[in-house]
Short mmCIF file of C-alpha atoms in Angstrom, two decimals:
data_model
loop_
_atom_site.label_atom_id
_atom_site.label_comp_id
_atom_site.label_asym_id
_atom_site.label_seq_id
_atom_site.Cartn_x
_atom_site.Cartn_y
_atom_site.Cartn_z
CA UNK A 21 106.94 19.27 11.07
CA UNK A 22 109.08 19.05 14.32
CA UNK A 23 107.04 17.34 17.42
CA UNK A 24 105.82 20.00 20.18
CA UNK A 25 108.19 18.15 22.38
CA UNK A 26 111.37 18.45 20.63
CA UNK A 27 110.41 22.12 19.67
CA UNK A 28 110.41 22.83 23.58
CA UNK A 29 113.25 20.74 24.51
CA UNK A 30 115.71 22.25 22.25
CA UNK A 31 114.47 25.89 23.22
CA UNK A 32 115.25 24.93 26.78
CA UNK A 33 118.88 23.65 26.19
CA UNK A 34 119.03 27.21 24.27
CA UNK A 35 117.30 29.21 27.42
CA UNK A 36 120.02 26.83 29.89
CA UNK A 37 123.07 27.53 27.66
CA UNK A 38 122.32 31.58 27.40
CA UNK A 39 121.84 31.47 31.18
CA UNK A 40 125.31 29.47 31.43
CA UNK A 41 126.66 32.19 29.06
CA UNK A 42 125.70 35.57 30.14
CA UNK A 43 126.28 34.68 34.08
CA UNK A 44 129.64 33.11 33.62
CA UNK A 45 131.24 35.94 34.63
CA UNK A 46 134.06 34.69 32.65
CA UNK A 47 136.40 37.60 31.90
CA UNK A 48 135.41 39.64 28.89
CA UNK A 49 139.13 39.66 27.25
CA UNK A 50 138.98 35.54 27.07
CA UNK A 51 135.88 36.10 24.79
CA UNK A 52 137.45 38.96 22.65
CA UNK A 53 136.85 38.52 19.22
CA UNK A 54 140.21 38.54 16.98
CA UNK A 55 138.56 40.49 14.52
CA UNK A 56 138.39 43.36 17.48
CA UNK A 57 140.29 46.71 16.82
CA UNK A 58 143.00 48.40 19.48
CA UNK A 59 141.09 49.26 22.90
CA UNK A 60 139.84 52.44 23.92
CA UNK A 61 139.19 51.64 27.66
CA UNK A 62 139.80 53.88 29.78
CA UNK A 63 139.71 56.77 27.08
CA UNK A 64 137.67 59.73 26.46
CA UNK A 65 137.32 60.70 22.45
CA UNK A 66 135.49 63.57 21.02
CA UNK A 67 133.82 63.67 17.85
CA UNK A 68 135.33 64.32 14.54
CA UNK A 69 138.33 64.67 12.69
CA UNK A 70 140.67 67.84 12.28
CA UNK A 71 141.36 66.96 8.52
CA UNK A 72 137.93 68.61 7.19
CA UNK A 73 136.77 65.33 6.63
CA UNK A 74 133.57 63.84 8.01
CA UNK A 75 132.84 60.11 9.47
CA UNK A 76 130.31 58.21 10.00
CA UNK A 77 130.54 54.94 11.80
CA UNK A 78 127.66 52.02 10.64
CA UNK A 79 126.67 49.70 12.73
CA UNK A 80 125.54 46.32 11.83
CA UNK A 81 125.61 42.58 12.44
CA UNK A 82 126.14 40.25 9.93
CA UNK A 83 123.11 37.89 10.82
CA UNK A 84 121.93 37.21 7.10
CA UNK A 85 124.19 39.52 4.25
CA UNK A 86 121.33 42.40 4.03
CA UNK A 87 122.70 44.40 6.50
CA UNK A 88 126.43 44.52 5.31
CA UNK A 89 125.06 44.46 2.23
CA UNK A 90 122.97 48.29 3.02
CA UNK A 91 126.14 49.29 4.70
CA UNK A 92 128.10 48.90 2.18
CA UNK A 93 125.56 50.82 -0.03
CA UNK A 94 125.33 54.10 1.77
CA UNK A 95 129.25 53.67 1.77
CA UNK A 96 129.14 53.97 -2.20
CA UNK A 97 126.64 56.47 -2.50
CA UNK A 98 128.04 59.18 -0.10
CA UNK A 99 131.33 57.88 -1.89
CA UNK A 100 129.73 59.15 -5.29
CA UNK A 101 128.31 62.42 -3.96
CA UNK A 102 130.57 63.83 -1.83
CA UNK A 103 134.48 61.93 -3.17
CA UNK A 104 136.82 62.04 -0.49
CA UNK A 105 134.61 64.14 2.01
CA UNK A 106 132.89 61.58 4.45
CA UNK A 107 134.48 58.40 5.23
CA UNK A 108 132.54 55.66 6.46
CA UNK A 109 133.40 53.25 9.40
CA UNK A 110 131.51 49.95 9.22
CA UNK A 111 131.33 47.51 11.97
CA UNK A 112 129.54 44.27 13.25
CA UNK A 113 129.91 45.55 16.44
CA UNK A 114 128.51 42.15 18.31
CA UNK A 115 131.08 40.22 16.37
CA UNK A 116 133.95 42.65 16.61
CA UNK A 117 132.90 43.74 20.35
CA UNK A 118 130.20 41.16 22.25
CA UNK A 119 131.83 40.43 25.12
CA UNK A 120 131.16 36.69 25.36
CA UNK A 121 128.10 33.94 23.83
CA UNK A 122 126.04 34.62 22.74
CA UNK A 123 126.48 38.19 22.06
CA UNK A 124 129.90 37.39 20.28
CA UNK A 125 128.09 34.94 18.20
CA UNK A 126 125.21 36.28 16.43
CA UNK A 127 125.69 35.48 13.10
CA UNK A 128 126.35 31.89 13.39
CA UNK A 129 123.13 31.90 16.19
CA UNK A 130 121.19 33.27 13.11
CA UNK A 131 121.79 30.45 10.51
CA UNK A 132 121.12 28.06 13.03
CA UNK A 133 117.68 29.59 13.69
CA UNK A 134 117.04 30.01 10.02
CA UNK A 135 117.10 26.64 9.23
CA UNK A 136 114.66 25.66 11.80
CA UNK A 137 112.19 28.05 11.82
CA UNK A 138 110.15 27.17 14.71
CA UNK A 139 113.02 28.59 17.16
CA UNK A 140 113.45 31.41 14.84
CA UNK A 141 109.84 32.47 15.37
CA UNK A 142 109.63 31.31 19.09
CA UNK A 143 112.70 33.72 20.02
CA UNK A 144 111.29 36.23 17.59
CA UNK A 145 107.25 36.54 19.12
CA UNK A 146 108.95 37.02 22.34
CA UNK A 147 111.15 39.56 21.54
CA UNK A 148 108.85 41.44 20.35
CA UNK A 149 106.41 41.89 23.05
CA UNK A 150 107.00 44.32 25.90
CA UNK A 151 108.57 41.47 28.60
CA UNK A 152 111.01 40.43 25.99
CA UNK A 153 112.36 44.01 24.77
CA UNK A 154 112.57 45.57 28.28
CA UNK A 155 114.66 42.29 28.65
CA UNK A 156 116.88 42.60 26.08
CA UNK A 157 117.13 46.42 26.97
CA UNK A 158 118.44 44.87 30.26
CA UNK A 159 120.81 42.51 29.37
CA UNK A 160 122.39 44.51 26.73
CA UNK A 161 122.60 47.33 29.36
CA UNK A 162 124.10 45.04 31.73
CA UNK A 163 126.90 43.02 29.92
CA UNK A 164 127.43 44.79 26.25
CA UNK A 165 127.45 48.89 27.27
CA UNK A 166 131.46 48.71 28.33
CA UNK A 167 132.76 46.52 25.51
CA UNK A 168 130.12 48.35 22.88
CA UNK A 169 131.40 51.66 24.45
CA UNK A 170 134.96 50.81 22.90
CA UNK A 171 133.25 50.20 19.58
CA UNK A 172 131.20 53.86 19.57
CA UNK A 173 134.76 55.22 21.05
CA UNK A 174 137.06 54.21 18.58
CA UNK A 175 138.71 56.24 16.01
CA UNK A 176 137.00 56.68 13.00
CA UNK A 177 138.54 57.42 9.48
CA UNK A 178 142.24 58.96 9.15
CA UNK A 179 142.26 60.81 12.45
CA UNK A 180 142.22 60.36 15.79
CA UNK A 181 138.45 60.81 16.95
CA UNK A 182 135.28 59.33 17.27
CA UNK A 183 132.76 59.36 14.44
CA UNK A 184 131.24 62.71 13.51
CA UNK A 185 127.93 60.54 13.61
CA UNK A 186 126.35 57.18 13.79
CA UNK A 187 124.29 55.06 11.78
CA UNK A 188 122.01 51.82 12.85
CA UNK A 189 121.43 49.52 9.64
CA UNK A 190 120.39 46.26 12.73
CA UNK A 191 117.42 46.21 15.11
CA UNK A 192 119.97 45.53 18.20
CA UNK A 193 121.90 48.94 17.70
CA UNK A 194 119.42 51.36 19.08
CA UNK A 195 118.92 51.21 22.61
CA UNK A 196 122.15 50.81 24.29
CA UNK A 197 124.58 52.70 21.12
CA UNK A 198 122.32 55.90 21.63
CA UNK A 199 122.97 55.50 25.45
CA UNK A 200 126.98 54.92 24.79
CA UNK A 201 126.68 58.32 22.74
CA UNK A 202 125.08 60.35 25.72
CA UNK A 203 127.50 58.88 28.29
CA UNK A 204 130.74 59.46 25.29
CA UNK A 205 128.97 62.96 24.85
CA UNK A 206 128.39 63.90 29.00
CA UNK A 207 132.12 62.54 29.52
CA UNK A 208 130.35 59.92 31.71
CA UNK A 209 128.28 62.14 33.59
CA UNK A 210 124.80 61.18 32.12
CA UNK A 211 123.33 58.26 29.53
CA UNK A 212 119.78 60.09 29.30
CA UNK A 213 118.65 61.07 25.92
CA UNK A 214 119.42 64.94 26.37
CA UNK A 215 122.73 64.04 27.23
CA UNK A 216 123.89 63.29 23.50
CA UNK A 217 125.13 65.89 20.66
CA UNK A 218 126.29 62.95 18.43
CA UNK A 219 123.66 63.04 15.46
CA UNK A 220 121.91 59.51 15.41
CA UNK A 221 120.06 57.73 12.58
CA UNK A 222 118.30 54.47 12.05
CA UNK A 223 118.00 52.82 8.38
CA UNK A 224 115.69 50.58 8.55
CA UNK A 225 116.19 47.55 5.94
CA UNK A 226 113.48 45.46 6.41
CA UNK A 227 110.61 45.75 4.71
CA UNK A 228 106.75 44.95 4.82
CA UNK A 229 107.67 43.84 8.73
CA UNK A 230 109.89 45.06 10.81
CA UNK A 231 110.48 43.81 14.29
CA UNK A 232 110.09 46.55 17.26
CA UNK A 233 113.45 46.88 18.39
CA UNK A 234 114.21 49.11 14.79
CA UNK A 235 112.31 51.71 16.34
CA UNK A 236 113.73 54.23 19.33
CA UNK A 237 112.21 57.70 19.63
CA UNK A 238 115.49 59.24 20.77
CA UNK A 239 117.06 58.72 17.12
CA UNK A 240 117.17 61.81 15.13
CA UNK A 241 116.06 60.28 11.92
CA UNK A 242 114.12 56.77 10.83
CA UNK A 243 114.34 56.37 7.54
CA UNK A 244 111.67 53.48 6.07
CA UNK A 245 111.14 52.03 3.14
CA UNK A 246 107.33 51.52 3.37
CA UNK A 247 104.09 52.88 4.16
CA UNK A 248 103.86 49.62 6.68
CA UNK A 249 107.23 50.38 8.64
CA UNK A 250 106.11 54.64 8.38
CA UNK A 251 103.29 53.35 10.61
CA UNK A 252 105.25 51.43 12.54
CA UNK A 253 107.32 53.69 13.70
CA UNK A 254 104.82 55.89 14.25
CA UNK A 255 103.43 53.32 16.66
CA UNK A 256 107.02 52.78 18.24
CA UNK A 257 106.21 57.01 19.41
CA UNK A 258 108.59 58.35 16.71
CA UNK A 259 107.67 61.87 15.90
CA UNK A 260 106.52 62.22 12.33
CA UNK A 261 109.06 64.71 11.68
CA UNK A 262 111.97 62.45 12.59
CA UNK A 263 110.28 59.68 9.72
CA UNK A 264 112.12 59.68 6.06
CA UNK A 265 110.43 57.56 4.00
CA UNK A 266 112.71 56.87 0.87
CA UNK A 267 113.26 53.23 0.24
CA UNK A 268 115.26 50.40 0.76
CA UNK A 269 119.21 51.05 0.61
CA UNK A 270 120.61 48.63 -2.34
CA UNK A 271 123.37 47.54 -3.61
CA UNK A 272 125.40 50.01 -6.09
CA UNK A 273 125.11 48.13 -9.58
CA UNK A 274 121.12 48.70 -9.20
CA UNK A 275 121.58 52.20 -8.91
CA UNK A 276 125.02 53.68 -10.14
CA UNK A 277 124.61 56.42 -13.18
CA UNK A 278 127.28 54.78 -14.98
CA UNK A 279 126.18 53.72 -18.20
CA UNK A 280 123.67 50.60 -17.91
CA UNK A 281 124.31 47.82 -20.54
CA UNK A 282 121.23 46.86 -22.80
CA UNK A 283 119.65 43.22 -21.79
CA UNK A 284 121.12 41.91 -24.96
CA UNK A 285 124.46 42.93 -24.22
CA UNK A 286 124.81 41.42 -20.88
CA UNK A 287 123.06 38.22 -22.11
CA UNK A 288 125.97 37.58 -24.88
CA UNK A 289 128.18 38.28 -21.48
CA UNK A 290 126.48 36.17 -19.28
CA UNK A 291 126.47 33.48 -22.15
CA UNK A 292 123.20 33.26 -22.09
CA UNK A 293 120.48 33.03 -25.01
CA UNK A 294 119.51 36.41 -26.17
CA UNK A 295 116.26 35.51 -27.18
CA UNK A 296 114.51 33.14 -25.04
CA UNK A 297 113.06 34.07 -21.67
CA UNK A 298 114.82 33.24 -18.66
CA UNK A 299 113.74 32.64 -15.26
CA UNK A 300 116.01 33.09 -12.56
CA UNK A 301 115.72 31.12 -9.25
CA UNK A 302 117.83 32.62 -6.40
CA UNK A 303 118.44 31.05 -2.86
CA UNK A 304 120.00 33.49 -0.94
CA UNK A 305 123.77 34.14 -0.06
CA UNK A 306 124.16 31.31 2.24
CA UNK A 307 121.89 29.43 0.32
CA UNK A 308 119.44 28.59 2.83
CA UNK A 309 115.48 27.71 1.01
CA UNK A 310 115.36 24.59 -0.66
CA UNK A 311 115.68 25.58 -4.26
CA UNK A 312 117.07 21.91 -5.33
CA UNK A 313 113.22 20.38 -5.18
CA UNK A 314 112.03 23.90 -6.54
CA UNK A 315 114.57 24.26 -10.04
CA UNK A 316 114.18 20.51 -10.70
CA UNK A 317 110.40 21.16 -10.58
CA UNK A 318 110.35 23.95 -12.58
CA UNK A 319 113.08 23.34 -14.69
CA UNK A 320 110.94 19.64 -15.34
CA UNK A 321 108.29 21.67 -16.27
CA UNK A 322 109.41 23.89 -18.44
CA UNK A 323 111.12 21.85 -20.36
CA UNK A 324 108.29 19.41 -21.05
CA UNK A 325 107.19 22.43 -23.25
CA UNK A 326 109.39 22.14 -26.46
CA UNK A 327 110.96 19.63 -28.16
CA UNK A 328 113.61 22.28 -28.67
CA UNK A 329 115.27 24.41 -26.41
CA UNK A 330 112.31 27.34 -25.81
CA UNK A 331 112.92 28.67 -22.53
CA UNK A 332 116.16 29.68 -19.86
CA UNK A 333 116.75 28.62 -16.42
CA UNK A 334 119.45 30.03 -14.23
CA UNK A 335 120.17 29.32 -10.73
CA UNK A 336 121.88 30.86 -8.07
CA UNK A 337 122.71 28.76 -5.18
CA UNK A 338 124.86 31.34 -3.27
CA UNK A 339 127.52 29.13 -0.73
CA UNK A 340 125.05 25.84 -0.98
CA UNK A 341 127.72 24.09 -2.76
CA UNK A 342 125.55 20.96 -2.36
CA UNK A 343 123.18 22.31 -3.99
CA UNK A 344 125.19 23.43 -6.64
CA UNK A 345 126.78 20.33 -7.24
CA UNK A 346 123.79 18.29 -7.47
CA UNK A 347 121.90 20.62 -10.07
CA UNK A 348 124.70 20.91 -12.46
CA UNK A 349 124.40 16.52 -12.86
CA UNK A 350 120.24 17.04 -13.40
CA UNK A 351 119.23 16.12 -16.47
CA UNK A 352 116.79 18.44 -17.59
CA UNK A 353 114.40 18.12 -20.30
CA UNK A 354 115.61 19.35 -23.87
CA UNK A 355 112.76 22.40 -23.66
CA UNK A 356 114.57 24.53 -21.54
CA UNK A 357 118.53 25.14 -21.26
CA UNK A 358 119.61 25.44 -17.40
CA UNK A 359 122.86 27.34 -15.73
CA UNK A 360 123.71 26.54 -12.01
CA UNK A 361 125.98 28.77 -10.48
CA UNK A 362 127.30 29.19 -6.86
CA UNK A 363 128.30 32.48 -5.14
CA UNK A 364 127.93 35.54 -7.69
CA UNK A 365 129.13 39.53 -7.02
CA UNK A 366 127.20 40.30 -10.12
CA UNK A 367 123.57 39.77 -9.07
CA UNK A 368 122.71 42.77 -10.39
CA UNK A 369 123.46 41.71 -14.19
CA UNK A 370 121.77 37.81 -13.74
CA UNK A 371 118.31 40.45 -12.50
CA UNK A 372 118.69 42.56 -15.28
CA UNK A 373 118.93 39.82 -17.96
CA UNK A 374 116.09 38.01 -16.32
CA UNK A 375 112.45 37.73 -16.87
CA UNK A 376 111.08 36.64 -13.76
CA UNK A 377 112.77 35.64 -10.31
CA UNK A 378 112.09 32.84 -8.16
CA UNK A 379 113.21 33.57 -4.36
CA UNK A 380 113.12 33.74 -0.73
CA UNK A 381 111.08 36.94 0.86
CA UNK A 382 114.23 39.04 1.75
CA UNK A 383 113.68 42.53 1.47
CA UNK A 384 116.86 43.57 -0.24
CA UNK A 385 116.10 41.08 -3.21
CA UNK A 386 112.69 42.02 -3.36
CA UNK A 387 113.69 45.91 -3.75
CA UNK A 388 116.11 44.91 -6.43
CA UNK A 389 113.85 42.83 -8.18
CA UNK A 390 111.60 45.69 -8.58
CA UNK A 391 114.04 47.96 -10.16
CA UNK A 392 114.85 45.73 -12.26
CA UNK A 393 110.95 44.79 -13.45
CA UNK A 394 111.26 41.30 -12.12
CA UNK A 395 107.72 39.83 -11.28
CA UNK A 396 108.32 37.81 -7.95
CA UNK A 397 107.72 33.80 -7.07
CA UNK A 398 108.50 34.05 -3.22
CA UNK A 399 108.59 30.46 -2.08
CA UNK A 400 109.91 31.29 1.96
CA UNK A 401 110.55 33.60 4.61
CA UNK A 402 111.40 34.13 8.28
CA UNK A 403 108.71 34.01 10.51
CA UNK A 404 108.03 37.83 11.65
CA UNK A 405 110.98 39.47 10.27
CA UNK A 406 110.22 38.58 6.83
CA UNK A 407 106.68 37.69 6.78
CA UNK A 408 105.69 41.00 5.96
CA UNK A 409 107.38 41.13 2.69
CA UNK A 410 104.98 38.47 1.16
CA UNK A 411 101.82 40.65 1.38
CA UNK A 412 104.17 43.92 0.27
CA UNK A 413 104.73 42.05 -3.34
CA UNK A 414 101.22 40.44 -3.17
CA UNK A 415 99.56 43.59 -3.17
CA UNK A 416 102.32 45.46 -4.83
CA UNK A 417 100.78 43.50 -7.81
CA UNK A 418 104.26 42.52 -8.89
CA UNK A 419 104.25 38.48 -7.48
CA UNK A 420 102.73 35.89 -5.02
CA UNK A 421 103.61 33.31 -2.69
CA UNK A 422 103.98 29.53 -2.47
CA UNK A 423 106.30 26.68 -0.80
CA UNK A 424 105.14 23.70 -3.22
CA UNK A 425 107.85 23.21 -6.11
CA UNK A 426 104.86 22.35 -8.49
CA UNK A 427 102.75 25.08 -7.77
CA UNK A 428 105.74 27.19 -8.42
CA UNK A 429 106.56 25.71 -11.87
CA UNK A 430 102.89 25.90 -12.63
CA UNK A 431 102.84 29.80 -11.80
CA UNK A 432 106.19 30.59 -13.31
CA UNK A 433 105.73 28.22 -16.56
CA UNK A 434 102.42 30.23 -17.16
CA UNK A 435 104.07 33.62 -16.55
CA UNK A 436 106.81 33.36 -19.24
CA UNK A 437 104.13 31.28 -21.88
CA UNK A 438 101.86 34.75 -21.67
CA UNK A 439 103.63 37.48 -22.51
CA UNK A 440 100.51 40.15 -21.91
CA UNK A 441 100.38 38.64 -18.20
CA UNK A 442 104.17 38.75 -17.79
CA UNK A 443 104.59 42.54 -19.28
CA UNK A 444 101.54 43.68 -16.79
CA UNK A 445 104.08 42.06 -13.93
CA UNK A 446 106.92 43.46 -14.69
CA UNK A 447 105.21 47.20 -15.08
CA UNK A 448 103.70 46.80 -11.65
CA UNK A 449 107.39 45.60 -10.04
CA UNK A 450 108.81 48.96 -12.07
CA UNK A 451 105.88 50.89 -9.96
CA UNK A 452 106.51 49.74 -6.55
CA UNK A 453 110.71 50.36 -7.30
CA UNK A 454 112.37 53.33 -5.81
CA UNK A 455 115.55 53.29 -7.66
CA UNK A 456 117.15 56.40 -6.28
CA UNK A 457 116.30 55.53 -2.65
CA UNK A 458 120.22 55.03 -1.33
CA UNK A 459 121.49 58.26 -2.61
CA UNK A 460 118.47 59.84 -1.60
CA UNK A 461 119.38 58.48 2.08
CA UNK A 462 123.09 59.03 1.03
CA UNK A 463 122.21 63.02 0.70
CA UNK A 464 120.26 63.60 4.12
CA UNK A 465 122.90 61.63 5.65
CA UNK A 466 125.66 63.54 4.35
CA UNK A 467 123.63 66.82 5.26
CA UNK A 468 123.11 65.76 8.77
CA UNK A 469 127.20 64.77 8.92
CA UNK A 470 128.39 68.21 7.09
CA UNK A 471 125.92 70.02 9.64
CA UNK A 472 127.55 68.26 12.57
CA UNK A 473 131.00 68.69 11.65
CA UNK A 474 130.37 72.50 11.20
CA UNK A 475 129.00 73.29 15.07
CA UNK A 476 132.11 71.14 16.11
CA UNK A 477 134.29 74.23 14.21
#
């Protein structure tokens, strides 16, 4: 725990840096990301392409891996449903079009604040107050409107026209994009909601709780994954007719209609024992979460249960190379077989091969785990953003939370040692799952963009 004086000092320094950056009036061109596309400054493009192909621009920020993963999932689902008919333009609007620091540096700042959770909580809690919401909207409109306008006005797909529809999968991509679309659709005459004709929808990628910035009453539709977020959307004055509840969009490997491999086949391909129970320990793509102590405690607990291998543990360290190296050198007891991985691109196969999951409380991982019928032992969460995911899992009956490695080890080893208890948790996970959510959302998006395209003809 960091002392209060240290916390206040860091917050003060960040506030000073923020003020210095947003009031520096340095020319935007000096801060432009190298990845930014060709400037459309001063040009006015109408929506739609002439070749009959529909275009959807999906707005994200790479603050964590979940937003881009959701965008990719929607793109993949649209391609499966309508091959070659819908082109998706996925763009990190802050990194590529943020005018200057801190707007163009959100992903790196997110990692810093996620590491020091008291910083994240301070900014999150302030940002959800009415004053914080108003201040954020004011600053974004003053400093980001013109640069973000380039993003929404840029050509999408193979044509030279802007997107037929815009989808947000990030909490900070509602207010200003909606005003920009009104400005573009009215040829600069108005930023009012009634001036917008380009369809705009929000796909919320949080699960048990969400920041108020996700919810703007002027969107055409707001897709939510849970009852809790359905209520939050209503509380933010979104009409019930605009709220659609399907579930969370997740990666293709968890919903693809292609023939699924059996657990036995997957274990063989992944060089795992086909008969021993497996617990999967995941630290997230960024490797955050302190998985070294957890993996050591759990591995030692499982390994001490038998003189010969009785369990398996797979640890996925993500980009945390230090954790991977340390755990690879660890000498675990003979009762457990341990496999340590770094970053993997086939998480669906690792999950489908496993019997239980130890993970941080990320919404995407929880949704994917439920589809695979995996009980979840949650060990960390971001205050505010992921906090609601803990009661979601516990109330759904397929897991619990503890940050204590010894408690985690005792709980998970108890699950694996009791097949009836494990089966009950796995059934509850399956009941909470929404395996068709990604395709259901994509079907609705396709209907909307096809209708918008028809109106242009």
